[in-house]
Amino acid sequence: MKPLIEKAVFPIAGLGSRFLPATKASAKEMLPVVDKPLIQYAVEEAYAAGIRQMIFVTGRTKRSVEDHFDTAYELESELEAAGKHELLQVARSIAPDDMTCVYVRQPRALGLGHAVLCAKELVGPNPFAVLLADDLMVGPAGGGGIMQQMVSQYAQWRASVLAVQDVPREHTQRYGIVSGKDVADGVVDVSGIVEKPKPENAPSTLAVAGRYILTPGIFAELEHLPRGTGGEIQLTDAIAQLLRREKVFAYRYTGTRYDCGSKLGFLQATVDLGETHAQVGREFAQWLAGRAS
Ligand code: UTP
């Protein structure tokens, strides 16, 4: 049976200015948390949700992402010749045989909305997922990943679904903020969405995290959108327009989000995922505990 959501868009053409100097010549999405680049966590999350076609919207400095998901013949034959089968498996598992990767360029960083619009032809006429790799999302132990939870919600509502979380009111200026009515456990029927409102103007404290399932109706909205906050074409503004024509739902996901586009979030992810890492977790946790005492 065909999966409900077949394609995922990964906008990775941003400038990553909050992470300078690391991001001057290298892709933010290739920063590794423990041993895996951010983009691989996001691709694995989409794959676990049944998605097999990955569409990357790339920009300058992002060549390494293409290389990462390409076959590395030289590396593979060296590992094979040396009998390093476990490492060979690790290298091969980055891009399973049934997964395809395609790339489209965003010529200038004109905003997240513009980046999504660049994928229009590749996405085609069906609903699709959007994952922002700098939001590293970890689902509950033994449970489904965040995108898998979103696909289940899509199956129920057959409309766009936004991943949301409650944030402290003083942080509303960092996010798109939604308002609406609770219609089921953890699900809000969205009536409004605004980009980065001041705490005193925010309609709620429900913030959009970097996971979306969108209907293709979003492209028509993006095409007609004037530039918004910061001179960028904002995805949030297009969703606000879409709301006038279609239902949009917000879903309070179960799990943890690390804002790895910020230095603090990146460090938090490194410590949390380091402590639970299969290979080094125990020793790292002991080392951390030793430092604290
Ligand atoms: P951010 O808001 O994190 O922007 O974008 P940024 O440029 O990457 O980072 P800062 O704020 O300068 O530090 C959210 C997501 O949208 C993508 C980014 O790559 C990131 O995944 N994006 C943003 C684009 O692909 N194109 C853009 O023009 C803007």
mmCIF file of C-alpha atoms and ligand atoms in Angstrom:
data_model
loop_
_atom_site.group_PDB
_atom_site.id
_atom_site.type_symbol
_atom_site.label_atom_id
_atom_site.label_comp_id
_atom_site.label_asym_id
_atom_site.label_seq_id
_atom_site.Cartn_x
_atom_site.Cartn_y
_atom_site.Cartn_z
ATOM 1 C CA MET A 1 0.000 0.000 0.000
ATOM 2 C CA LYS A 2 1.232 3.496 -0.836
ATOM 3 C CA PRO A 3 2.180 5.542 2.239
ATOM 4 C CA LEU A 4 -0.124 8.478 2.992
ATOM 5 C CA ILE A 5 2.737 10.950 2.834
ATOM 6 C CA GLU A 6 5.354 10.045 0.236
ATOM 7 C CA LYS A 7 7.606 13.088 0.094
ATOM 8 C CA ALA A 8 9.452 15.243 2.587
ATOM 9 C CA VAL A 9 11.000 18.645 1.967
ATOM 10 C CA PHE A 10 14.095 19.647 3.930
ATOM 11 C CA PRO A 11 14.777 23.378 3.568
ATOM 12 C CA ILE A 12 18.498 23.711 4.247
ATOM 13 C CA ALA A 13 19.348 26.917 2.432
ATOM 14 C CA GLY A 14 19.339 29.245 5.456
ATOM 15 C CA LEU A 15 22.404 31.253 6.394
ATOM 16 C CA GLY A 16 22.784 29.800 9.883
ATOM 17 C CA SER A 17 24.005 33.135 11.204
ATOM 18 C CA ARG A 18 23.253 32.231 14.839
ATOM 19 C CA PHE A 19 25.891 29.550 14.586
ATOM 20 C CA LEU A 20 28.754 31.579 13.138
ATOM 21 C CA PRO A 21 31.653 31.071 12.750
ATOM 22 C CA ALA A 22 30.976 27.316 12.312
ATOM 23 C CA THR A 23 28.483 27.987 9.511
ATOM 24 C CA LYS A 24 30.540 30.439 7.443
ATOM 25 C CA ALA A 25 31.635 27.812 4.914
ATOM 26 C CA SER A 26 29.872 24.676 6.187
ATOM 27 C CA ALA A 27 26.258 23.631 6.358
ATOM 28 C CA LYS A 28 24.566 24.024 9.745
ATOM 29 C CA GLU A 29 22.686 20.800 9.005
ATOM 30 C CA MET A 30 25.956 18.875 8.875
ATOM 31 C CA LEU A 31 26.880 19.747 12.458
ATOM 32 C CA PRO A 32 27.048 16.403 14.258
ATOM 33 C CA VAL A 33 25.224 15.705 17.496
ATOM 34 C CA VAL A 34 27.415 12.969 18.988
ATOM 35 C CA ASP A 35 28.147 11.100 15.729
ATOM 36 C CA LYS A 36 25.360 11.961 13.300
ATOM 37 C CA PRO A 37 24.756 15.179 11.360
ATOM 38 C CA LEU A 38 21.522 17.002 12.148
ATOM 39 C CA ILE A 39 20.163 16.352 8.663
ATOM 40 C CA GLN A 40 20.506 12.601 9.119
ATOM 41 C CA TYR A 41 18.378 12.658 12.277
ATOM 42 C CA ALA A 42 15.654 14.455 10.305
ATOM 43 C CA VAL A 43 15.876 12.126 7.300
ATOM 44 C CA GLU A 44 15.693 9.079 9.581
ATOM 45 C CA GLU A 45 12.620 10.549 11.278
ATOM 46 C CA ALA A 46 10.913 10.986 7.884
ATOM 47 C CA TYR A 47 11.932 7.492 6.772
ATOM 48 C CA ALA A 48 10.527 6.000 9.992
ATOM 49 C CA ALA A 49 7.224 7.702 9.113
ATOM 50 C CA GLY A 50 7.089 5.797 5.805
ATOM 51 C CA ILE A 51 8.402 8.631 3.610
ATOM 52 C CA ARG A 52 10.798 7.514 0.890
ATOM 53 C CA GLN A 53 11.378 10.552 -1.296
ATOM 54 C CA MET A 54 13.545 13.223 0.309
ATOM 55 C CA ILE A 55 13.679 16.663 -1.337
ATOM 56 C CA PHE A 56 16.455 18.963 -0.171
ATOM 57 C CA VAL A 57 16.252 22.681 -0.848
ATOM 58 C CA THR A 58 19.891 23.645 -0.810
ATOM 59 C CA GLY A 59 22.029 26.743 -1.061
ATOM 60 C CA ARG A 60 25.670 27.742 -1.083
ATOM 61 C CA THR A 61 27.823 25.670 1.344
ATOM 62 C CA LYS A 62 25.438 22.706 1.217
ATOM 63 C CA ARG A 63 27.370 20.394 -1.126
ATOM 64 C CA SER A 64 28.394 18.234 1.830
ATOM 65 C CA VAL A 65 24.726 17.280 2.362
ATOM 66 C CA GLU A 66 24.580 15.816 -1.173
ATOM 67 C CA ASP A 67 27.815 13.973 -0.577
ATOM 68 C CA HIS A 68 26.529 12.631 2.726
ATOM 69 C CA PHE A 69 23.533 10.902 1.130
ATOM 70 C CA ASP A 70 25.482 9.723 -1.913
ATOM 71 C CA THR A 71 27.258 6.373 -2.138
ATOM 72 C CA ALA A 72 30.880 6.630 -0.987
ATOM 73 C CA TYR A 73 32.388 3.840 -3.138
ATOM 74 C CA GLU A 74 35.952 4.471 -2.045
ATOM 75 C CA LEU A 75 35.107 4.456 1.657
ATOM 76 C CA GLU A 76 32.892 1.388 1.273
ATOM 77 C CA SER A 77 35.499 -0.653 -0.595
ATOM 78 C CA GLU A 78 38.212 0.305 1.930
ATOM 79 C CA LEU A 79 35.986 -0.780 4.825
ATOM 80 C CA GLU A 80 35.037 -3.990 3.012
ATOM 81 C CA ALA A 81 38.673 -4.837 2.233
ATOM 82 C CA ALA A 82 39.609 -4.197 5.877
ATOM 83 C CA GLY A 83 36.777 -6.490 7.056
ATOM 84 C CA LYS A 84 35.163 -3.612 9.009
ATOM 85 C CA HIS A 85 31.635 -4.869 8.428
ATOM 86 C CA GLU A 86 29.929 -2.938 11.207
ATOM 87 C CA LEU A 87 31.294 0.379 9.959
ATOM 88 C CA LEU A 88 30.401 -0.602 6.403
ATOM 89 C CA GLN A 89 26.850 -1.155 7.575
ATOM 90 C CA VAL A 90 26.824 2.284 9.218
ATOM 91 C CA ALA A 91 28.034 3.938 5.993
ATOM 92 C CA ARG A 92 25.485 2.081 3.846
ATOM 93 C CA SER A 93 22.518 2.651 6.148
ATOM 94 C CA ILE A 94 22.697 6.427 5.649
ATOM 95 C CA ALA A 95 20.805 6.028 2.369
ATOM 96 C CA PRO A 96 18.729 2.810 2.221
ATOM 97 C CA ASP A 97 18.102 1.389 -1.277
ATOM 98 C CA ASP A 98 14.411 2.289 -1.262
ATOM 99 C CA MET A 99 15.056 5.946 -0.453
ATOM 100 C CA THR A 100 15.576 8.581 -3.137
ATOM 101 C CA CYS A 101 17.157 11.988 -2.614
ATOM 102 C CA VAL A 102 16.620 14.931 -4.928
ATOM 103 C CA TYR A 103 18.009 18.426 -4.704
ATOM 104 C CA VAL A 104 16.764 21.806 -5.772
ATOM 105 C CA ARG A 105 18.556 25.066 -5.264
ATOM 106 C CA GLN A 106 17.181 28.165 -3.526
ATOM 107 C CA PRO A 107 19.195 30.855 -5.310
ATOM 108 C CA ARG A 108 18.914 33.379 -2.445
ATOM 109 C CA ALA A 109 17.916 32.918 1.181
ATOM 110 C CA LEU A 110 14.571 34.711 0.836
ATOM 111 C CA GLY A 111 12.975 32.895 3.743
ATOM 112 C CA LEU A 112 11.544 29.534 4.738
ATOM 113 C CA GLY A 113 8.361 30.070 2.706
ATOM 114 C CA HIS A 114 10.385 30.801 -0.408
ATOM 115 C CA ALA A 115 12.511 27.689 0.224
ATOM 116 C CA VAL A 116 9.382 25.510 0.376
ATOM 117 C CA LEU A 117 8.082 27.135 -2.813
ATOM 118 C CA CYS A 118 11.326 26.131 -4.574
ATOM 119 C CA ALA A 119 10.248 22.483 -4.086
ATOM 120 C CA LYS A 120 6.830 22.952 -5.744
ATOM 121 C CA GLU A 121 7.574 21.076 -8.992
ATOM 122 C CA LEU A 122 9.244 18.204 -7.173
ATOM 123 C CA VAL A 123 6.439 17.852 -4.643
ATOM 124 C CA GLY A 124 3.595 17.691 -7.179
ATOM 125 C CA PRO A 125 -0.103 17.435 -6.328
ATOM 126 C CA ASN A 126 -0.113 15.555 -3.002
ATOM 127 C CA PRO A 127 0.270 16.532 0.666
ATOM 128 C CA PHE A 128 3.862 16.480 1.832
ATOM 129 C CA ALA A 129 5.992 16.816 4.946
ATOM 130 C CA VAL A 130 8.404 19.618 5.822
ATOM 131 C CA LEU A 131 11.174 19.015 8.334
ATOM 132 C CA LEU A 132 13.567 21.674 9.612
ATOM 133 C CA ALA A 133 16.675 19.731 10.485
ATOM 134 C CA ASP A 134 17.954 22.295 12.951
ATOM 135 C CA ASP A 135 15.021 21.335 15.177
ATOM 136 C CA LEU A 136 16.228 17.977 16.414
ATOM 137 C CA MET A 137 13.136 16.103 17.585
ATOM 138 C CA VAL A 138 13.286 13.027 19.754
ATOM 139 C CA GLY A 139 10.151 10.936 20.260
ATOM 140 C CA PRO A 140 9.365 9.042 23.472
ATOM 141 C CA ALA A 141 11.477 5.948 24.201
ATOM 142 C CA GLY A 142 9.894 2.980 22.436
ATOM 143 C CA GLY A 143 7.282 5.227 20.768
ATOM 144 C CA GLY A 144 6.978 6.710 17.292
ATOM 145 C CA GLY A 145 9.059 9.653 16.064
ATOM 146 C CA ILE A 146 7.438 13.056 15.766
ATOM 147 C CA MET A 147 6.804 12.801 11.994
ATOM 148 C CA GLN A 148 5.204 9.411 12.490
ATOM 149 C CA GLN A 149 2.853 10.994 15.047
ATOM 150 C CA MET A 150 2.077 13.755 12.537
ATOM 151 C CA VAL A 151 1.288 11.284 9.745
ATOM 152 C CA SER A 152 -1.164 9.527 12.104
ATOM 153 C CA GLN A 153 -2.834 12.874 12.734
ATOM 154 C CA TYR A 154 -2.975 13.567 9.004
ATOM 155 C CA ALA A 155 -4.643 10.182 8.497
ATOM 156 C CA GLN A 156 -7.389 11.301 10.841
ATOM 157 C CA TRP A 157 -7.951 14.903 9.746
ATOM 158 C CA ARG A 158 -6.847 14.859 6.067
ATOM 159 C CA ALA A 159 -5.706 18.470 6.330
ATOM 160 C CA SER A 160 -2.486 20.355 7.046
ATOM 161 C CA VAL A 161 -0.991 19.555 10.454
ATOM 162 C CA LEU A 162 1.534 21.722 12.338
ATOM 163 C CA ALA A 163 3.656 20.375 15.197
ATOM 164 C CA VAL A 164 3.281 22.637 18.231
ATOM 165 C CA GLN A 165 4.511 22.903 21.786
ATOM 166 C CA ASP A 166 3.764 25.234 24.705
ATOM 167 C CA VAL A 167 6.529 27.766 25.328
ATOM 168 C CA PRO A 168 7.044 30.363 28.084
ATOM 169 C CA ARG A 169 5.253 33.601 27.144
ATOM 170 C CA GLU A 170 8.552 35.522 27.103
ATOM 171 C CA HIS A 171 9.716 33.321 24.201
ATOM 172 C CA THR A 172 6.832 33.895 21.770
ATOM 173 C CA GLN A 173 8.999 36.225 19.686
ATOM 174 C CA ARG A 174 11.100 33.260 18.556
ATOM 175 C CA TYR A 175 8.239 31.306 16.952
ATOM 176 C CA GLY A 176 5.143 31.194 14.842
ATOM 177 C CA ILE A 177 2.277 31.193 17.361
ATOM 178 C CA VAL A 178 -1.109 29.572 16.699
ATOM 179 C CA SER A 179 -4.528 30.115 18.212
ATOM 180 C CA GLY A 180 -7.648 27.999 17.914
ATOM 181 C CA LYS A 181 -10.008 25.555 19.593
ATOM 182 C CA ASP A 182 -9.155 22.178 21.111
ATOM 183 C CA VAL A 183 -10.948 19.515 19.090
ATOM 184 C CA ALA A 184 -9.329 16.352 20.409
ATOM 185 C CA ASP A 185 -6.656 15.312 22.859
ATOM 186 C CA GLY A 186 -3.599 17.387 21.867
ATOM 187 C CA VAL A 187 -5.235 18.678 18.684
ATOM 188 C CA VAL A 188 -6.225 22.284 17.978
ATOM 189 C CA ASP A 189 -8.386 23.458 15.085
ATOM 190 C CA VAL A 190 -6.297 26.479 14.097
ATOM 191 C CA SER A 191 -8.054 29.805 13.574
ATOM 192 C CA GLY A 192 -4.998 32.077 13.468
ATOM 193 C CA ILE A 193 -1.220 32.028 13.182
ATOM 194 C CA VAL A 194 1.283 34.885 13.547
ATOM 195 C CA GLU A 195 5.040 35.004 13.116
ATOM 196 C CA LYS A 196 7.176 35.981 16.124
ATOM 197 C CA PRO A 197 4.637 38.078 18.083
ATOM 198 C CA LYS A 198 5.744 40.090 21.115
ATOM 199 C CA PRO A 199 4.667 38.381 24.382
ATOM 200 C CA GLU A 200 2.016 41.034 25.020
ATOM 201 C CA ASN A 201 0.511 40.523 21.525
ATOM 202 C CA ALA A 202 0.785 36.730 21.301
ATOM 203 C CA PRO A 203 -2.658 35.113 20.918
ATOM 204 C CA SER A 204 -1.441 32.054 22.880
ATOM 205 C CA THR A 205 1.775 30.360 23.901
ATOM 206 C CA LEU A 206 1.397 27.494 21.434
ATOM 207 C CA ALA A 207 4.514 27.612 19.233
ATOM 208 C CA VAL A 208 5.132 25.905 15.905
ATOM 209 C CA ALA A 209 8.113 23.537 15.896
ATOM 210 C CA GLY A 210 9.962 22.546 12.723
ATOM 211 C CA ARG A 211 7.620 19.794 11.512
ATOM 212 C CA TYR A 212 4.692 20.285 9.154
ATOM 213 C CA ILE A 213 2.400 18.290 6.928
ATOM 214 C CA LEU A 214 1.052 20.630 4.271
ATOM 215 C CA THR A 215 -1.458 20.312 1.488
ATOM 216 C CA PRO A 216 -0.280 21.493 -1.955
ATOM 217 C CA GLY A 217 -2.686 24.452 -1.553
ATOM 218 C CA ILE A 218 0.197 26.105 0.304
ATOM 219 C CA PHE A 219 2.052 26.728 -2.969
ATOM 220 C CA ALA A 220 -0.638 29.005 -4.398
ATOM 221 C CA GLU A 221 -0.510 31.029 -1.169
ATOM 222 C CA LEU A 222 3.291 31.235 -1.261
ATOM 223 C CA GLU A 223 3.253 32.399 -4.869
ATOM 224 C CA HIS A 224 1.059 35.380 -4.038
ATOM 225 C CA LEU A 225 2.680 36.396 -0.795
ATOM 226 C CA PRO A 226 4.457 39.735 -0.333
ATOM 227 C CA ARG A 227 7.609 39.711 1.781
ATOM 228 C CA GLY A 228 6.856 39.636 5.512
ATOM 229 C CA THR A 229 8.864 39.951 8.750
ATOM 230 C CA GLY A 230 12.560 40.619 8.051
ATOM 231 C CA GLY A 231 11.961 40.983 4.277
ATOM 232 C CA GLU A 232 11.510 37.224 3.981
ATOM 233 C CA ILE A 233 8.728 35.133 2.485
ATOM 234 C CA GLN A 234 7.387 33.502 5.618
ATOM 235 C CA LEU A 235 5.796 30.063 5.666
ATOM 236 C CA THR A 236 3.706 31.265 8.614
ATOM 237 C CA ASP A 237 2.110 34.001 6.467
ATOM 238 C CA ALA A 238 1.223 31.466 3.769
ATOM 239 C CA ILE A 239 -0.374 29.186 6.385
ATOM 240 C CA ALA A 240 -2.381 32.191 7.639
ATOM 241 C CA GLN A 241 -3.691 32.652 4.082
ATOM 242 C CA LEU A 242 -4.343 28.930 3.643
ATOM 243 C CA LEU A 243 -6.551 29.059 6.736
ATOM 244 C CA ARG A 244 -9.047 31.172 4.828
ATOM 245 C CA ARG A 245 -9.607 28.281 2.410
ATOM 246 C CA GLU A 246 -8.764 25.067 4.232
ATOM 247 C CA LYS A 247 -8.735 23.538 7.686
ATOM 248 C CA VAL A 248 -5.374 23.483 9.449
ATOM 249 C CA PHE A 249 -4.728 21.543 12.651
ATOM 250 C CA ALA A 250 -2.025 21.959 15.276
ATOM 251 C CA TYR A 251 -0.840 18.877 17.085
ATOM 252 C CA ARG A 252 0.924 18.868 20.461
ATOM 253 C CA TYR A 253 3.547 16.248 19.723
ATOM 254 C CA THR A 254 4.937 13.893 22.343
ATOM 255 C CA GLY A 255 8.687 14.211 22.613
ATOM 256 C CA THR A 256 11.525 16.679 23.007
ATOM 257 C CA ARG A 257 12.684 19.412 20.672
ATOM 258 C CA TYR A 258 16.211 20.777 20.655
ATOM 259 C CA ASP A 259 16.771 24.051 18.821
ATOM 260 C CA CYS A 260 20.098 23.084 17.291
ATOM 261 C CA GLY A 261 20.186 26.297 15.243
ATOM 262 C CA SER A 262 21.155 27.939 18.555
ATOM 263 C CA LYS A 263 24.340 27.185 20.443
ATOM 264 C CA LEU A 264 22.530 26.470 23.714
ATOM 265 C CA GLY A 265 20.053 24.041 22.137
ATOM 266 C CA PHE A 266 22.856 22.294 20.309
ATOM 267 C CA LEU A 267 24.790 21.798 23.558
ATOM 268 C CA GLN A 268 21.667 20.492 25.330
ATOM 269 C CA ALA A 269 21.082 17.974 22.525
ATOM 270 C CA THR A 270 24.702 16.868 22.636
ATOM 271 C CA VAL A 271 24.554 16.196 26.386
ATOM 272 C CA ASP A 272 21.143 14.440 26.331
ATOM 273 C CA LEU A 273 21.885 12.277 23.299
ATOM 274 C CA GLY A 274 25.444 11.695 24.480
ATOM 275 C CA GLU A 275 24.192 10.306 27.797
ATOM 276 C CA THR A 276 21.920 7.799 26.065
ATOM 277 C CA HIS A 277 24.246 6.869 23.206
ATOM 278 C CA ALA A 278 24.639 3.090 22.820
ATOM 279 C CA GLN A 279 28.426 3.191 22.536
ATOM 280 C CA VAL A 280 29.608 5.992 24.784
ATOM 281 C CA GLY A 281 26.517 6.874 26.864
ATOM 282 C CA ARG A 282 27.418 5.134 30.116
ATOM 283 C CA GLU A 283 30.952 6.449 30.258
ATOM 284 C CA PHE A 284 29.841 9.950 29.278
ATOM 285 C CA ALA A 285 27.118 9.978 31.948
ATOM 286 C CA GLN A 286 29.655 8.874 34.576
ATOM 287 C CA TRP A 287 32.009 11.611 33.460
ATOM 288 C CA LEU A 288 29.250 14.204 33.658
ATOM 289 C CA ALA A 289 28.211 13.038 37.120
ATOM 290 C CA GLY A 290 31.841 13.220 38.252
ATOM 291 C CA ARG A 291 32.098 16.827 37.093
ATOM 292 C CA ALA A 292 28.891 17.827 38.876
ATOM 293 C CA SER A 293 30.022 16.549 42.288
HETATM 294 P P1 UTP B 1 16.196 29.755 10.412
HETATM 295 O O1 UTP B 1 15.171 30.688 10.889
HETATM 296 O O2 UTP B 1 16.855 28.882 11.419
HETATM 297 O O3 UTP B 1 17.269 30.587 9.586
HETATM 298 O O4 UTP B 1 15.543 28.876 9.267
HETATM 299 P P2 UTP B 1 18.759 30.263 9.238
HETATM 300 O O5 UTP B 1 19.174 31.247 8.208
HETATM 301 O O6 UTP B 1 18.986 28.826 8.903
HETATM 302 O O7 UTP B 1 19.545 30.513 10.618
HETATM 303 P P3 UTP B 1 19.865 31.891 11.378
HETATM 304 O O8 UTP B 1 18.564 32.389 11.926
HETATM 305 O O9 UTP B 1 20.512 32.808 10.374
HETATM 306 O O10 UTP B 1 20.825 31.453 12.448
HETATM 307 C C1 UTP B 1 14.709 27.788 9.543
HETATM 308 C C2 UTP B 1 14.923 26.735 8.477
HETATM 309 O O11 UTP B 1 14.606 27.253 7.199
HETATM 310 C C3 UTP B 1 15.680 27.108 6.307
HETATM 311 C C4 UTP B 1 16.912 26.955 7.187
HETATM 312 O O12 UTP B 1 17.939 26.251 6.525
HETATM 313 C C5 UTP B 1 16.362 26.243 8.399
HETATM 314 O O13 UTP B 1 16.271 24.840 8.197
HETATM 315 N N1 UTP B 1 15.750 28.299 5.415
HETATM 316 C C6 UTP B 1 15.604 29.535 5.949
HETATM 317 C C7 UTP B 1 15.929 28.131 4.061
HETATM 318 O O14 UTP B 1 16.073 26.995 3.555
HETATM 319 N N2 UTP B 1 15.961 29.237 3.264
HETATM 320 C C8 UTP B 1 15.828 30.488 3.765
HETATM 321 O O15 UTP B 1 15.854 31.447 2.975
HETATM 322 C C9 UTP B 1 15.644 30.637 5.132
#
